[in-house]
């Protein structure tokens, strides 16, 4: 790529763009520890956005601005770092690499127009990163690869580029090719020769970084010979993607293709998402201003990645679902913006990170907020007008004030009290709604209780604010187990949720064992007699009823039948008996779980003309059911889930073995795309409480699953006995 002059002075002022063509939105993707955040800081330092220590003015790192992240030394949320290079504003979206925070990654993919995959030369490429690459490929998102950790003793850039070609270029190996080769300095005591510069394959120039500034020079003959084969392969790969069909014939005929033509074709192929160059980068050391390869990376982003104008038109509807023409990236068009992240600031309140897809968002405007589709996760549907607070551009802990945000750009909006992640902002007189992106389903339960009475008073509000920030979290108040349950994506996600409740919202909660909604039923027919007779002066209580209980097929619930003859139980008291039976069934008759799938027949009884009452016959009905249960075999019923596990083919065997060890029954398998299989099984829910964590281990982070309630089934006697013992109700 051609050299671009350094753009200084991003620090201390908000970066703005006056037209979409001067914008680039790039999301960084890679596993935890691959070096994404360090790369962001290196790019910001090279672009002049931070001081030489790689820090913003208040001492925080440029993208890690959450106290939880600092304590955990792990990124847990999406962060935005704007920098400027060559007159182009680059919005760098740094995403967490840990699987528990994949919702933040998906938000970053939604807000960006291109992806930069960060891979470690020492750690390789994990399965989760491969899956994200496939997702980007499916939608045609432009991608490039940057190799980090070149300073590690066991790093090998050449080998890593080969691995990238094999994994990311499985369908087209000639589309994943390095643009530069490393130039090594003298070997150290450990035998490792550090990378001190780059050999440009297209430009045939050497870019030295040993001094801390990029110095360009001509290669010597030995260096030229090093790049000959790699340069020929790169040129052939570029020409294969060229729109000029005659270019390959000219090249094969021996014609020297000029550098500008090659660079232009390369940049067009990258922007189309058909060519994926591999670069390398390392942070600056010893107070140097430029990190290795950062200039080249910024040149690729500004020259090769697409502008927001090249993004496909965005499909929108009206809030009522009626059709509306798609909108394009036009600052003068109808306002369409989307909240891609919601956070809380202790001083400002709720802050929404917004991507504007059409129109121009201005501070203090009144906009329409539309949100639909996440009611099952504690996010209510809404259509309301709200006034936009201040607009700002984030940089570490700082917020730099903006007056407007044009189509294609991103900004933070303060004080949108109703807007949540995934909501659409539009003009109040022309409300529109974007289709929300796919959110991962939280499948790891965390049951919680307030630590004290004071915490109990604040719990509801704290939980509401927590789930408003994070659409990958689902809040459930289970009517059967009476537990408050936070459904999360993993253990780290759970830990962060608890920490945010405590530190941000002042709510201390205690995790408790998660309960599944067990049921009870009769294993055989039984009879019971309920006698409630009390006479101790004054008005007495008298009610006797005799019932018969028999099991029914699963899903039948409670059926009550009246077969009393001769008025043994007066008509007005028969509903009282039923009410007492149903109340006792709801409380359980053996281990304290609701009774289901039985028919209760009222056969006989006795009443007193003065002392019988509604309350007396309710009590008698409950006593009769308990007596019948004491004489019968009571089975515990456990919920069974339908499980669909999607894994690469090589993990099908381990997954099926694991399911069998959990009392699962595999009911079928089917192909779910190249190299992937969907395993369908039925499994007791009590066995998959932690399956979100355990599947990750079995499949090396590449497996996903969905679950749905199927039915309740009898629990094996030995397991049922353990449950009764745990409840203190063993036989």
Coordinates of N, CA and C in Angstrom, one line a residue, residues 152 282 287 378 407 497 609 673 715:
X152 N 7.0 -12.8 20.9 CA 7.0 -14.0 21.6 C 8.1 -14.9 21.0
X282 N 2.8 -4.7 16.0 CA 3.3 -4.8 17.4 C 3.3 -3.5 18.0
X287 N 9.0 4.0 24.6 CA 8.6 5.4 24.3 C 8.6 5.8 22.9
X378 N -37.1 -9.5 29.5 CA -37.3 -8.4 30.4 C -37.2 -7.1 29.8
X407 N -24.9 10.4 9.1 CA -25.1 9.0 8.6 C -23.7 8.3 8.4
X497 N -22.3 -9.7 36.1 CA -23.7 -9.3 36.5 C -23.8 -9.0 38.0
X609 N -75.8 -29.9 59.6 CA -76.7 -28.8 59.2 C -76.2 -27.5 59.8
X673 N -24.7 -27.6 7.4 CA -23.7 -26.9 6.7 C -22.4 -27.6 6.5
X715 N -39.2 -39.4 37.1 CA -37.7 -39.4 37.5 C -37.4 -40.8 37.9

